[in-house]
């Protein structure tokens, strides 16, 4: 295995054409209240001793009946992250630009990430703001370059520094969500870049959730020392969020049958491409907690406030909510079906829920003002 610094190296794959949204919606939702892991021999990464984390959520619950538009006419918004003062940074996937969003003020372009090679689902994707932003000023971005998907960090007045690269790219399944966990480590959701075997290969960063230090090195306490891999067997991770007890949940695109919400634990194998949806526990894989047909989901960003999980659905064109009970997601319900494709959902420090539409991404029906950011205040 070739190593670049401490980064796993992977060969980049080629491009492909965008698809169009299609397929009739169905109304059956399959739910599991079990996140199981059997004792089979399939998984290739052993459970580890990742650092325990704790988390907290703002008081209050977003009022989904009181949405207010805070920005419009954004081109394919993808990542969204909050600055300490409450303003948000939003990434435009195709342009490589980062905009500053402040309610009641005009959009402000504050940075352009160099080297973004937008094609298909690739481009400027996830954003994260350093937990020590007030001291170091760092913003992190996951983007598609000419050769691969990579992560950079930068200050808004300085060039970027590559901290992790070698994540294979393709026209789809580029992953891209990044977020700092309650433990201060950077978590990264990647896709299989169209080759499912990568998801089961512990030497590939694709089809994984990675756990990195803020400098881009494998985080201490990962399941395999010296490896960035936190969990494997994923097809295309699109959302990461923690509940108030510090438990990690992830949203994942399925193929033909089942999209998933998984509770992520270190070293677990979530089955792709050997399993889609339920049914892998007897072979040592971990089953999802919630599954949907792709026609009503295609889950992207997720967020958690109090005991509610929020899931932005692209093809499903709705916001799914689910209740969390001691780390188990259940009781899903569809909300906000009037905005079209939904890409990112995030909870601000004041408890408000911010939601981005994704109707200008080549697969949606564009509405006046798209794409937009809608804010739902806490009550």
Short mmCIF file of C-alpha atoms in Angstrom, two decimals:
data_model
loop_
_atom_site.label_atom_id
_atom_site.label_comp_id
_atom_site.label_asym_id
_atom_site.label_seq_id
_atom_site.Cartn_x
_atom_site.Cartn_y
_atom_site.Cartn_z
CA UNK A 1 0.00 0.00 0.00
CA UNK A 2 1.45 3.36 -1.03
CA UNK A 3 1.36 6.03 1.65
CA UNK A 4 1.47 9.79 1.13
CA UNK A 5 2.39 11.29 4.48
CA UNK A 6 -0.12 9.37 6.60
CA UNK A 7 -2.77 9.34 3.88
CA UNK A 8 -4.04 6.25 2.11
CA UNK A 9 -3.44 6.57 -1.62
CA UNK A 10 -6.09 5.48 -4.09
CA UNK A 11 -6.34 5.64 -7.86
CA UNK A 12 -8.81 8.13 -9.25
CA UNK A 13 -11.58 6.85 -11.47
CA UNK A 14 -13.18 8.48 -14.48
CA UNK A 15 -16.13 10.73 -15.13
CA UNK A 16 -19.68 9.94 -16.12
CA UNK A 17 -22.90 11.69 -17.05
CA UNK A 18 -25.47 13.04 -14.64
CA UNK A 19 -28.75 11.23 -14.33
CA UNK A 20 -32.18 12.78 -14.08
CA UNK A 21 -34.60 12.43 -11.22
CA UNK A 22 -37.18 9.79 -11.99
CA UNK A 23 -39.29 6.95 -10.70
CA UNK A 24 -42.68 7.07 -9.04
CA UNK A 25 -42.72 7.68 -5.32
CA UNK A 26 -43.86 4.84 -3.12
CA UNK A 27 -45.30 5.20 0.33
CA UNK A 28 -43.87 2.20 2.15
CA UNK A 29 -41.15 2.94 4.69
CA UNK A 30 -39.24 0.08 6.24
CA UNK A 31 -37.98 0.71 9.75
CA UNK A 32 -35.67 -1.24 12.02
CA UNK A 33 -35.13 -0.41 15.67
CA UNK A 34 -32.05 -2.68 15.84
CA UNK A 35 -28.45 -1.85 15.04
CA UNK A 36 -26.88 -5.28 15.15
CA UNK A 37 -23.42 -6.64 14.62
CA UNK A 38 -22.93 -10.39 14.42
CA UNK A 39 -19.82 -12.46 14.91
CA UNK A 40 -19.12 -13.44 11.30
CA UNK A 41 -15.75 -13.18 9.59
CA UNK A 42 -16.66 -10.73 6.82
CA UNK A 43 -15.51 -7.41 8.37
CA UNK A 44 -11.93 -6.39 7.60
CA UNK A 45 -11.46 -3.84 10.41
CA UNK A 46 -11.64 -4.85 14.04
CA UNK A 47 -13.53 -2.77 16.60
CA UNK A 48 -11.19 -0.34 18.32
CA UNK A 49 -11.00 1.95 21.28
CA UNK A 50 -11.82 5.32 19.76
CA UNK A 51 -11.90 8.14 22.25
CA UNK A 52 -15.24 8.45 24.03
CA UNK A 53 -17.17 11.57 23.16
CA UNK A 54 -19.98 13.57 24.65
CA UNK A 55 -22.19 16.08 22.94
CA UNK A 56 -24.91 18.55 23.65
CA UNK A 57 -27.61 20.15 21.57
CA UNK A 58 -29.10 23.65 21.88
CA UNK A 59 -32.27 24.00 23.85
CA UNK A 60 -35.46 24.26 21.86
CA UNK A 61 -36.86 22.48 18.84
CA UNK A 62 -37.02 24.02 15.35
CA UNK A 63 -40.48 25.23 14.38
CA UNK A 64 -41.02 23.73 10.92
CA UNK A 65 -44.09 25.89 10.38
CA UNK A 66 -42.14 29.16 10.59
CA UNK A 67 -39.63 29.00 7.75
CA UNK A 68 -37.98 32.22 6.58
CA UNK A 69 -35.80 32.60 3.50
CA UNK A 70 -32.35 33.92 4.41
CA UNK A 71 -30.67 33.59 0.99
CA UNK A 72 -31.60 32.85 -2.62
CA UNK A 73 -30.12 32.52 -6.10
CA UNK A 74 -27.28 30.27 -4.92
CA UNK A 75 -25.79 27.90 -7.51
CA UNK A 76 -25.85 24.30 -6.26
CA UNK A 77 -25.26 24.88 -2.53
CA UNK A 78 -23.67 21.86 -0.86
CA UNK A 79 -21.69 22.29 2.35
CA UNK A 80 -22.87 24.63 5.11
CA UNK A 81 -21.06 25.45 8.35
CA UNK A 82 -21.57 28.08 11.03
CA UNK A 83 -19.11 30.71 12.18
CA UNK A 84 -18.93 31.54 15.90
CA UNK A 85 -21.01 34.71 15.50
CA UNK A 86 -23.93 32.86 13.92
CA UNK A 87 -23.32 33.59 10.24
CA UNK A 88 -23.02 30.61 7.91
CA UNK A 89 -20.58 29.68 5.17
CA UNK A 90 -22.07 27.86 2.20
CA UNK A 91 -20.20 26.12 -0.63
CA UNK A 92 -21.30 26.37 -4.26
CA UNK A 93 -20.50 22.97 -5.73
CA UNK A 94 -19.77 23.95 -9.33
CA UNK A 95 -18.20 27.40 -8.93
CA UNK A 96 -15.89 26.54 -6.05
CA UNK A 97 -16.99 29.70 -4.25
CA UNK A 98 -17.76 30.03 -0.57
CA UNK A 99 -20.43 32.54 0.41
CA UNK A 100 -21.13 34.11 3.77
CA UNK A 101 -24.80 34.10 4.72
CA UNK A 102 -26.22 36.40 7.35
CA UNK A 103 -29.98 36.80 7.82
CA UNK A 104 -31.11 40.20 6.56
CA UNK A 105 -27.93 40.90 4.61
CA UNK A 106 -26.79 40.33 1.04
CA UNK A 107 -24.71 37.27 0.21
CA UNK A 108 -20.99 37.91 0.39
CA UNK A 109 -18.37 35.92 -1.50
CA UNK A 110 -15.52 35.34 0.97
CA UNK A 111 -13.36 32.66 -0.67
CA UNK A 112 -12.85 30.64 -3.83
CA UNK A 113 -11.24 27.22 -3.46
CA UNK A 114 -8.67 26.79 -6.24
CA UNK A 115 -8.49 23.63 -8.31
CA UNK A 116 -12.13 22.53 -8.03
CA UNK A 117 -12.99 20.18 -10.91
CA UNK A 118 -16.78 20.06 -10.85
CA UNK A 119 -18.33 17.24 -12.86
CA UNK A 120 -21.37 15.08 -12.16
CA UNK A 121 -21.72 14.89 -8.38
CA UNK A 122 -18.20 16.20 -7.79
CA UNK A 123 -17.06 19.73 -7.02
CA UNK A 124 -16.82 21.80 -3.87
CA UNK A 125 -18.71 19.68 -1.36
CA UNK A 126 -18.56 19.63 2.43
CA UNK A 127 -17.48 22.47 4.72
CA UNK A 128 -16.49 22.47 8.38
CA UNK A 129 -15.36 25.24 10.70
CA UNK A 130 -12.63 24.50 13.24
CA UNK A 131 -13.89 24.18 16.82
CA UNK A 132 -11.05 26.60 17.63
CA UNK A 133 -11.97 29.02 14.85
CA UNK A 134 -11.78 32.03 17.16
CA UNK A 135 -8.12 31.19 17.79
CA UNK A 136 -6.92 29.69 14.48
CA UNK A 137 -9.42 30.89 11.85
CA UNK A 138 -9.43 27.56 10.00
CA UNK A 139 -12.16 26.46 7.58
CA UNK A 140 -12.08 22.97 6.08
CA UNK A 141 -13.41 21.90 2.67
CA UNK A 142 -13.81 18.57 0.86
CA UNK A 143 -13.65 18.94 -2.92
CA UNK A 144 -13.06 17.16 -6.19
CA UNK A 145 -9.77 18.05 -7.89
CA UNK A 146 -8.35 16.92 -11.24
CA UNK A 147 -6.93 13.70 -9.80
CA UNK A 148 -8.95 12.88 -6.69
CA UNK A 149 -11.19 14.04 -3.88
CA UNK A 150 -9.28 15.83 -1.13
CA UNK A 151 -9.58 17.89 2.01
CA UNK A 152 -8.00 21.30 2.52
CA UNK A 153 -7.94 23.78 5.35
CA UNK A 154 -7.45 27.52 5.03
CA UNK A 155 -8.04 30.88 6.55
CA UNK A 156 -10.33 33.15 4.60
CA UNK A 157 -7.41 35.45 3.79
CA UNK A 158 -4.84 32.78 2.85
CA UNK A 159 -4.22 29.96 0.32
CA UNK A 160 -5.43 26.43 1.20
CA UNK A 161 -3.30 23.62 2.59
CA UNK A 162 -4.03 20.03 1.49
CA UNK A 163 -4.32 17.89 4.61
CA UNK A 164 -5.71 14.66 3.09
CA UNK A 165 -5.86 13.44 -0.50
CA UNK A 166 -6.02 10.26 -2.55
CA UNK A 167 -9.78 9.68 -2.22
CA UNK A 168 -10.83 8.27 -5.59
CA UNK A 169 -13.26 10.40 -7.56
CA UNK A 170 -15.92 9.61 -10.16
CA UNK A 171 -18.98 11.20 -11.73
CA UNK A 172 -20.95 9.94 -8.75
CA UNK A 173 -20.49 8.49 -5.27
CA UNK A 174 -17.95 11.11 -4.23
CA UNK A 175 -19.21 11.37 -0.65
CA UNK A 176 -18.10 14.74 0.65
CA UNK A 177 -19.64 15.44 4.05
CA UNK A 178 -17.18 16.55 6.74
CA UNK A 179 -17.85 17.52 10.35
CA UNK A 180 -16.00 17.94 13.60
CA UNK A 181 -17.16 15.51 16.24
CA UNK A 182 -17.62 16.26 19.93
CA UNK A 183 -14.11 14.81 20.44
CA UNK A 184 -12.56 17.53 18.28
CA UNK A 185 -11.65 15.11 15.48
CA UNK A 186 -12.63 15.61 11.83
CA UNK A 187 -15.02 12.97 10.48
CA UNK A 188 -15.23 12.42 6.73
CA UNK A 189 -17.91 10.58 4.73
CA UNK A 190 -16.64 9.14 1.45
CA UNK A 191 -18.23 7.22 -1.42
CA UNK A 192 -17.10 4.17 -3.33
CA UNK A 193 -16.60 6.25 -6.53
CA UNK A 194 -18.58 3.67 -8.47
CA UNK A 195 -16.51 0.63 -7.47
CA UNK A 196 -18.11 -1.20 -4.58
CA UNK A 197 -15.06 -3.35 -3.81
CA UNK A 198 -13.32 -0.27 -2.45
CA UNK A 199 -15.82 -0.14 0.40
CA UNK A 200 -14.56 -3.49 1.75
CA UNK A 201 -10.88 -2.71 1.17
CA UNK A 202 -9.32 -1.39 4.41
CA UNK A 203 -6.42 0.06 2.36
CA UNK A 204 -8.78 2.37 0.43
CA UNK A 205 -10.24 5.57 1.91
CA UNK A 206 -13.33 5.15 -0.29
CA UNK A 207 -16.65 3.85 0.98
CA UNK A 208 -15.68 4.73 4.53
CA UNK A 209 -16.13 7.11 7.39
CA UNK A 210 -12.69 8.48 8.21
CA UNK A 211 -11.61 9.98 11.52
CA UNK A 212 -8.76 12.46 11.29
CA UNK A 213 -6.92 14.92 13.48
CA UNK A 214 -7.37 18.59 12.54
CA UNK A 215 -4.02 18.27 10.73
CA UNK A 216 -5.31 15.41 8.55
CA UNK A 217 -3.54 12.50 10.24
CA UNK A 218 -5.23 9.29 11.41
CA UNK A 219 -6.80 10.13 14.75
CA UNK A 220 -5.54 8.48 17.94
CA UNK A 221 -7.76 5.62 19.06
CA UNK A 222 -8.94 4.64 15.58
CA UNK A 223 -9.82 0.93 15.20
CA UNK A 224 -6.57 0.21 13.33
CA UNK A 225 -3.62 2.25 14.61
CA UNK A 226 -2.19 4.46 11.88
CA UNK A 227 -5.26 4.10 9.66
CA UNK A 228 -7.81 6.88 9.14
CA UNK A 229 -10.66 4.34 8.74
CA UNK A 230 -13.34 4.58 11.43
CA UNK A 231 -16.00 2.42 9.74
CA UNK A 232 -16.28 0.70 6.36
CA UNK A 233 -18.75 -0.95 4.02
CA UNK A 234 -20.47 2.28 2.92
CA UNK A 235 -21.75 3.08 -0.57
CA UNK A 236 -21.97 6.89 -0.44
CA UNK A 237 -22.07 8.66 2.90
CA UNK A 238 -23.85 12.01 2.66
CA UNK A 239 -24.70 13.04 6.22
CA UNK A 240 -23.04 13.00 9.65
CA UNK A 241 -24.54 14.08 12.98
CA UNK A 242 -24.18 13.35 16.70
CA UNK A 243 -26.87 13.09 19.34
CA UNK A 244 -26.56 14.69 22.77
CA UNK A 245 -24.85 11.55 24.14
CA UNK A 246 -22.15 11.75 21.47
CA UNK A 247 -23.46 8.88 19.30
CA UNK A 248 -22.73 9.25 15.59
CA UNK A 249 -25.38 8.75 12.89
CA UNK A 250 -24.81 8.74 9.12
CA UNK A 251 -27.00 8.93 6.02
CA UNK A 252 -26.13 6.72 3.08
CA UNK A 253 -27.37 6.42 -0.50
CA UNK A 254 -28.53 2.94 -1.45
CA UNK A 255 -28.60 1.54 -4.97
CA UNK A 256 -31.98 0.24 -6.13
CA UNK A 257 -33.73 -0.88 -2.96
CA UNK A 258 -32.73 0.83 0.30
CA UNK A 259 -31.32 4.14 1.48
CA UNK A 260 -30.07 4.02 5.04
CA UNK A 261 -29.59 5.76 8.35
CA UNK A 262 -26.85 4.01 10.30
CA UNK A 263 -25.63 4.42 13.83
CA UNK A 264 -21.86 4.43 13.42
CA UNK A 265 -19.56 2.63 15.83
CA UNK A 266 -15.80 2.29 15.44
CA UNK A 267 -14.60 -0.71 13.46
CA UNK A 268 -18.05 -1.77 12.32
CA UNK A 269 -18.66 -2.94 8.75
CA UNK A 270 -21.95 -1.76 7.21
CA UNK A 271 -22.00 -4.29 4.40
CA UNK A 272 -21.80 -2.56 1.03
CA UNK A 273 -21.60 -4.00 -1.65
CA UNK A 274 -22.38 -7.39 -0.11
CA UNK A 275 -25.51 -6.13 1.66
CA UNK A 276 -27.93 -3.30 0.89
CA UNK A 277 -30.37 -2.50 3.67
CA UNK A 278 -31.17 -5.13 6.30
CA UNK A 279 -30.04 -8.72 6.51
CA UNK A 280 -26.30 -8.61 7.10
CA UNK A 281 -26.10 -9.09 10.86
CA UNK A 282 -25.81 -12.87 10.62
CA UNK A 283 -22.67 -12.38 8.50
CA UNK A 284 -20.98 -9.95 10.85
CA UNK A 285 -22.24 -6.72 9.31
CA UNK A 286 -24.15 -3.96 11.07
CA UNK A 287 -27.73 -3.36 9.96
CA UNK A 288 -29.14 0.14 9.44
CA UNK A 289 -31.66 1.61 11.83
CA UNK A 290 -33.88 3.16 9.15
CA UNK A 291 -34.26 2.28 5.49
CA UNK A 292 -36.28 3.90 2.71
CA UNK A 293 -36.89 3.26 -0.95
CA UNK A 294 -34.65 5.68 -2.92
CA UNK A 295 -37.71 7.15 -4.65
CA UNK A 296 -38.82 8.76 -1.38
CA UNK A 297 -35.44 9.51 0.11
CA UNK A 298 -31.89 9.73 -1.33
CA UNK A 299 -30.81 11.09 2.06
CA UNK A 300 -28.16 13.79 2.09
CA UNK A 301 -27.39 16.04 5.07
CA UNK A 302 -28.64 15.15 8.52
CA UNK A 303 -28.86 17.04 11.80
CA UNK A 304 -30.03 16.34 15.34
CA UNK A 305 -31.82 18.68 17.74
CA UNK A 306 -32.91 17.40 21.15
CA UNK A 307 -34.32 13.93 20.41
CA UNK A 308 -35.19 14.48 16.74
CA UNK A 309 -33.16 13.44 13.71
CA UNK A 310 -33.64 15.55 10.58
CA UNK A 311 -32.84 14.05 7.16
CA UNK A 312 -32.72 16.15 3.97
CA UNK A 313 -33.96 14.08 1.01
CA UNK A 314 -32.94 14.80 -2.57
CA UNK A 315 -34.98 12.54 -4.83
CA UNK A 316 -37.64 12.28 -2.14
CA UNK A 317 -37.99 16.10 -2.08
CA UNK A 318 -38.89 16.27 1.59
CA UNK A 319 -37.45 16.51 5.09
CA UNK A 320 -37.71 13.31 7.05
CA UNK A 321 -37.84 13.48 10.83
CA UNK A 322 -37.32 10.55 13.19
CA UNK A 323 -37.36 10.22 16.94
CA UNK A 324 -34.25 9.12 18.83
CA UNK A 325 -34.67 6.90 21.88
CA UNK A 326 -31.45 5.88 23.63
CA UNK A 327 -29.52 5.86 20.39
CA UNK A 328 -32.21 4.21 18.26
CA UNK A 329 -34.00 6.07 15.45
CA UNK A 330 -37.69 5.34 14.84
CA UNK A 331 -41.07 6.88 14.06
CA UNK A 332 -40.10 8.60 10.78
CA UNK A 333 -42.40 11.21 9.30
CA UNK A 334 -42.28 13.31 6.13
CA UNK A 335 -42.19 17.11 6.41
CA UNK A 336 -41.62 20.16 4.14
CA UNK A 337 -42.58 18.70 0.76
CA UNK A 338 -42.89 22.08 -0.99
CA UNK A 339 -39.25 23.06 -1.52
CA UNK A 340 -38.07 20.42 -3.98
CA UNK A 341 -34.74 18.65 -3.56
CA UNK A 342 -33.14 19.17 -0.16
CA UNK A 343 -29.36 18.83 0.22
CA UNK A 344 -28.15 20.05 3.60
CA UNK A 345 -29.72 20.52 7.00
CA UNK A 346 -27.89 21.97 10.00
CA UNK A 347 -28.68 23.16 13.51
CA UNK A 348 -27.28 26.57 14.50
CA UNK A 349 -26.07 27.45 17.99
CA UNK A 350 -29.40 29.20 18.70
CA UNK A 351 -31.31 26.01 17.90
CA UNK A 352 -32.58 27.17 14.50
CA UNK A 353 -32.62 24.67 11.65
CA UNK A 354 -31.08 25.79 8.35
CA UNK A 355 -32.02 23.96 5.17
CA UNK A 356 -30.62 24.26 1.65
CA UNK A 357 -32.47 23.31 -1.51
CA UNK A 358 -30.72 21.59 -4.43
CA UNK A 359 -32.90 22.23 -7.46
CA UNK A 360 -30.14 23.74 -9.63
CA UNK A 361 -27.95 20.62 -9.50
CA UNK A 362 -29.09 19.31 -12.89
CA UNK A 363 -31.64 16.88 -11.46
CA UNK A 364 -34.30 19.14 -10.00
CA UNK A 365 -37.17 21.32 -11.17
CA UNK A 366 -36.00 24.89 -10.66
CA UNK A 367 -38.33 27.20 -8.76
CA UNK A 368 -38.16 30.98 -8.57
CA UNK A 369 -35.31 32.00 -6.30
CA UNK A 370 -33.55 28.63 -6.36
CA UNK A 371 -31.43 27.59 -4.82
CA UNK A 372 -32.38 28.92 -1.42
CA UNK A 373 -31.53 28.65 2.25
CA UNK A 374 -34.48 28.49 4.61
CA UNK A 375 -34.21 29.06 8.37
CA UNK A 376 -36.64 27.60 10.90
CA UNK A 377 -36.22 29.26 14.32
CA UNK A 378 -36.27 27.31 17.57
CA UNK A 379 -39.37 27.57 19.70
#
